[in-house]
């Protein structure tokens, strides 16, 4: 029997999702990870190679075997997070979006001209996210090219897969003088240079860290900047990220400026591609959904931050019914939790609120938007395979040919709130993992088959 040489073999029970409503449980599978970090083979106990691979991996010391009560999940994907807003986690949530940006957020982001401040904050953020099981994050950094590159270096050092954007924002009316690109031309040339320099970072030969073209949102960008960034997207094929139809103010601002919605305007500027990640999209119409769907763009649903800034609940069920690529985002610090487990719970709760309605003074027949609920199975998909599909990367599923980005949840871990009983089915257990996993339950995290938990000093 010819056997391959592996980097690591992981043995234990595992869950993965293949589609929004279809999870797959593998009892005591072995995941054989090659030297590039891909899952090369998955063998179940009845396979002829199963025991031999385990024996060799054990004798050569590259077998990782789960204990009773531990489960493997794909690593979670955070599709929308503002790295520089980490110091504001859990505060300053008392103003509407447009005031929150000016009063709290832009002054904080301006501080990232200081590389030491950036390094310290980003180190703490990235290591915290890894310990919550977030193996891939899609970051907005700041306008500063150098500290945005620093975030890339830290992700490479700590082993997190990341997509990172130097934020582009030049509009003199909506960006403060102390925090904006000094001109469209400058923002465009800095974006080009950022893309080049990030890809060339030492240690990034495999592209674990990718650049993202990042117009902050239409109100902060001049026409010249938006069209220049569209050109870069066409030339480079890079990912693109922005905020789309987030709040009443923002959605109406774009309609007043262009006579069309965010989705149509982004399309017109060449910024709606299969590599586009649109944060929020709470106020999109059916026509907007058609634009997004036909471009194969994706949505980062940020349910927690939406409660504070979006003035509405995102129509998640409707979007899933239309087969639009969708995943989840923490939207730190507009969202106050770094945990994508938490974001799953908020996505479910928000959908329930939309389904049943929120105003008890209305009769139940008119109170809600029936048929809006999503299940824990769908939330699990959104946090994993859904995010991978949005990014068009082989991540988010425990499947041959995908990167082995994964975590182990220990239900018997210290101070565990995950209580498993003998009569729990495999589906019950997955439900309990989604609802009750805390940071202290996550005892192992891999990216590319490399251990990345507690790598920080
Ligand atoms: N729109 C423009 N910038 C931001 C931001 O930093 N957070 C959120 N939630 N929305 C935005
Ligand atoms: Fe955001």
mmCIF file of N, CA and C and ligand atoms in Angstrom, residues 80-82 84-85 97-98 100-101 105-106 109 140 167 169 215-220 242-244 246-247 249-250 279-280 302 305-306 309-310 331-335, ligand 1:
data_model
loop_
_atom_site.group_PDB
_atom_site.id
_atom_site.type_symbol
_atom_site.label_atom_id
_atom_site.label_comp_id
_atom_site.label_asym_id
_atom_site.label_seq_id
_atom_site.Cartn_x
_atom_site.Cartn_y
_atom_site.Cartn_z
ATOM 1 N N UNK A 80 -16.026 40.747 7.897
ATOM 2 C CA UNK A 80 -16.025 42.213 7.984
ATOM 3 C C UNK A 80 -15.633 42.678 9.377
ATOM 4 N N UNK A 81 -14.428 43.211 9.471
ATOM 5 C CA UNK A 81 -13.946 43.673 10.777
ATOM 6 C C UNK A 81 -12.997 44.851 10.571
ATOM 7 N N UNK A 82 -13.146 45.856 11.433
ATOM 8 C CA UNK A 82 -12.269 47.034 11.369
ATOM 9 C C UNK A 82 -11.178 46.854 12.419
ATOM 10 N N UNK A 84 -8.513 48.579 13.293
ATOM 11 C CA UNK A 84 -8.091 49.701 14.154
ATOM 12 C C UNK A 84 -9.114 50.068 15.222
ATOM 13 N N UNK A 85 -10.337 49.574 15.094
ATOM 14 C CA UNK A 85 -11.375 49.945 16.068
ATOM 15 C C UNK A 85 -11.340 49.071 17.332
ATOM 16 N N UNK A 97 -24.803 56.201 13.095
ATOM 17 C CA UNK A 97 -23.588 55.930 12.308
ATOM 18 C C UNK A 97 -22.790 57.183 11.936
ATOM 19 N N UNK A 98 -23.464 58.171 11.325
ATOM 20 C CA UNK A 98 -22.716 59.317 10.787
ATOM 21 C C UNK A 98 -22.055 60.136 11.896
ATOM 22 N N UNK A 100 -21.263 58.707 14.971
ATOM 23 C CA UNK A 100 -20.313 57.749 15.572
ATOM 24 C C UNK A 100 -18.975 57.792 14.822
ATOM 25 N N UNK A 101 -19.051 57.876 13.496
ATOM 26 C CA UNK A 101 -17.820 57.928 12.700
ATOM 27 C C UNK A 101 -17.005 59.170 13.051
ATOM 28 N N UNK A 105 -14.841 57.307 15.840
ATOM 29 C CA UNK A 105 -14.117 56.330 15.027
ATOM 30 C C UNK A 105 -12.959 56.950 14.243
ATOM 31 N N UNK A 106 -13.232 58.073 13.574
ATOM 32 C CA UNK A 106 -12.148 58.690 12.809
ATOM 33 C C UNK A 106 -11.001 59.164 13.719
ATOM 34 N N UNK A 109 -8.991 56.013 14.465
ATOM 35 C CA UNK A 109 -8.270 55.491 13.297
ATOM 36 C C UNK A 109 -7.086 56.374 12.915
ATOM 37 N N UNK A 140 -10.744 45.791 7.327
ATOM 38 C CA UNK A 140 -10.491 47.181 6.985
ATOM 39 C C UNK A 140 -9.351 47.601 7.915
ATOM 40 N N UNK A 167 -7.624 51.504 3.746
ATOM 41 C CA UNK A 167 -8.887 52.204 3.497
ATOM 42 C C UNK A 167 -8.637 53.406 2.577
ATOM 43 N N UNK A 169 -10.328 56.888 1.312
ATOM 44 C CA UNK A 169 -11.377 57.877 1.640
ATOM 45 C C UNK A 169 -10.791 59.268 1.427
ATOM 46 N N UNK A 215 -12.694 51.025 -0.852
ATOM 47 C CA UNK A 215 -13.362 52.323 -0.694
ATOM 48 C C UNK A 215 -14.220 52.239 0.571
ATOM 49 N N UNK A 216 -13.995 53.116 1.534
ATOM 50 C CA UNK A 216 -14.664 52.957 2.845
ATOM 51 C C UNK A 216 -16.177 52.798 2.670
ATOM 52 N N UNK A 217 -16.797 53.775 2.083
ATOM 53 C CA UNK A 217 -18.172 53.707 1.588
ATOM 54 C C UNK A 217 -18.382 54.918 0.704
ATOM 55 N N UNK A 218 -19.412 54.903 -0.099
ATOM 56 C CA UNK A 218 -19.552 55.937 -1.118
ATOM 57 C C UNK A 218 -19.508 57.344 -0.520
ATOM 58 N N UNK A 219 -20.184 57.615 0.615
ATOM 59 C CA UNK A 219 -20.147 59.000 1.117
ATOM 60 C C UNK A 219 -18.740 59.535 1.403
ATOM 61 N N UNK A 220 -17.777 58.667 1.653
ATOM 62 C CA UNK A 220 -16.413 59.129 1.957
ATOM 63 C C UNK A 220 -15.518 59.202 0.723
ATOM 64 N N UNK A 242 -16.475 47.042 0.761
ATOM 65 C CA UNK A 242 -17.031 48.348 1.102
ATOM 66 C C UNK A 242 -18.290 48.144 1.930
ATOM 67 N N UNK A 243 -18.853 49.264 2.433
ATOM 68 C CA UNK A 243 -20.152 49.199 3.117
ATOM 69 C C UNK A 243 -21.233 49.523 2.102
ATOM 70 N N UNK A 244 -22.338 48.806 2.153
ATOM 71 C CA UNK A 244 -23.381 48.967 1.137
ATOM 72 C C UNK A 244 -24.745 49.100 1.795
ATOM 73 N N UNK A 246 -26.148 50.546 4.269
ATOM 74 C CA UNK A 246 -26.128 50.104 5.677
ATOM 75 C C UNK A 246 -27.265 50.706 6.500
ATOM 76 N N UNK A 247 -27.374 52.041 6.464
ATOM 77 C CA UNK A 247 -28.367 52.716 7.327
ATOM 78 C C UNK A 247 -29.282 53.572 6.450
ATOM 79 N N UNK A 249 -29.624 56.817 6.641
ATOM 80 C CA UNK A 249 -28.847 57.990 6.219
ATOM 81 C C UNK A 249 -27.929 57.651 5.035
ATOM 82 N N UNK A 250 -27.189 56.564 5.170
ATOM 83 C CA UNK A 250 -26.186 56.220 4.156
ATOM 84 C C UNK A 250 -26.858 55.841 2.832
ATOM 85 N N UNK A 279 -20.508 44.856 2.967
ATOM 86 C CA UNK A 279 -20.932 44.768 4.367
ATOM 87 C C UNK A 279 -22.351 45.333 4.512
ATOM 88 N N UNK A 280 -23.143 44.632 5.286
ATOM 89 C CA UNK A 280 -24.501 45.047 5.705
ATOM 90 C C UNK A 280 -25.595 44.788 4.660
ATOM 91 N N UNK A 302 -23.776 41.419 9.278
ATOM 92 C CA UNK A 302 -23.216 41.821 10.576
ATOM 93 C C UNK A 302 -24.375 42.112 11.534
ATOM 94 N N UNK A 305 -23.903 44.593 14.859
ATOM 95 C CA UNK A 305 -23.723 46.020 14.559
ATOM 96 C C UNK A 305 -24.991 46.593 13.924
ATOM 97 N N UNK A 306 -25.734 45.756 13.192
ATOM 98 C CA UNK A 306 -26.964 46.259 12.575
ATOM 99 C C UNK A 306 -27.969 46.776 13.606
ATOM 100 N N UNK A 309 -26.658 50.396 14.217
ATOM 101 C CA UNK A 309 -26.456 51.401 13.167
ATOM 102 C C UNK A 309 -27.308 51.253 11.915
ATOM 103 N N UNK A 310 -27.971 50.121 11.734
ATOM 104 C CA UNK A 310 -28.596 49.878 10.424
ATOM 105 C C UNK A 310 -30.071 50.262 10.367
ATOM 106 N N UNK A 331 -17.971 43.055 12.414
ATOM 107 C CA UNK A 331 -17.995 44.518 12.283
ATOM 108 C C UNK A 331 -17.513 45.240 13.540
ATOM 109 N N UNK A 332 -16.498 44.689 14.170
ATOM 110 C CA UNK A 332 -15.875 45.420 15.284
ATOM 111 C C UNK A 332 -15.502 46.815 14.795
ATOM 112 N N UNK A 333 -15.719 47.918 15.566
ATOM 113 C CA UNK A 333 -16.284 47.955 16.896
ATOM 114 C C UNK A 333 -17.752 48.391 16.905
ATOM 115 N N UNK A 334 -18.354 48.490 15.694
ATOM 116 C CA UNK A 334 -19.802 48.720 15.654
ATOM 117 C C UNK A 334 -20.516 47.492 16.215
ATOM 118 N N UNK A 335 -19.872 46.319 16.082
ATOM 119 C CA UNK A 335 -20.300 45.122 16.797
ATOM 120 C C UNK A 335 -19.357 44.970 17.986
HETATM 121 N N1 LIG B 1 -19.517 52.975 7.265
HETATM 122 C C1 LIG B 1 -18.366 53.636 6.984
HETATM 123 N N2 LIG B 1 -17.416 53.346 7.874
HETATM 124 C C2 LIG B 1 -17.957 52.485 8.741
HETATM 125 C C3 LIG B 1 -17.449 51.809 9.892
HETATM 126 O O1 LIG B 1 -16.297 51.959 10.302
HETATM 127 N N3 LIG B 1 -18.317 50.957 10.511
HETATM 128 C C4 LIG B 1 -19.589 50.772 10.080
HETATM 129 N N4 LIG B 1 -20.380 49.917 10.716
HETATM 130 N N5 LIG B 1 -20.086 51.402 9.024
HETATM 131 C C5 LIG B 1 -19.281 52.251 8.364
#
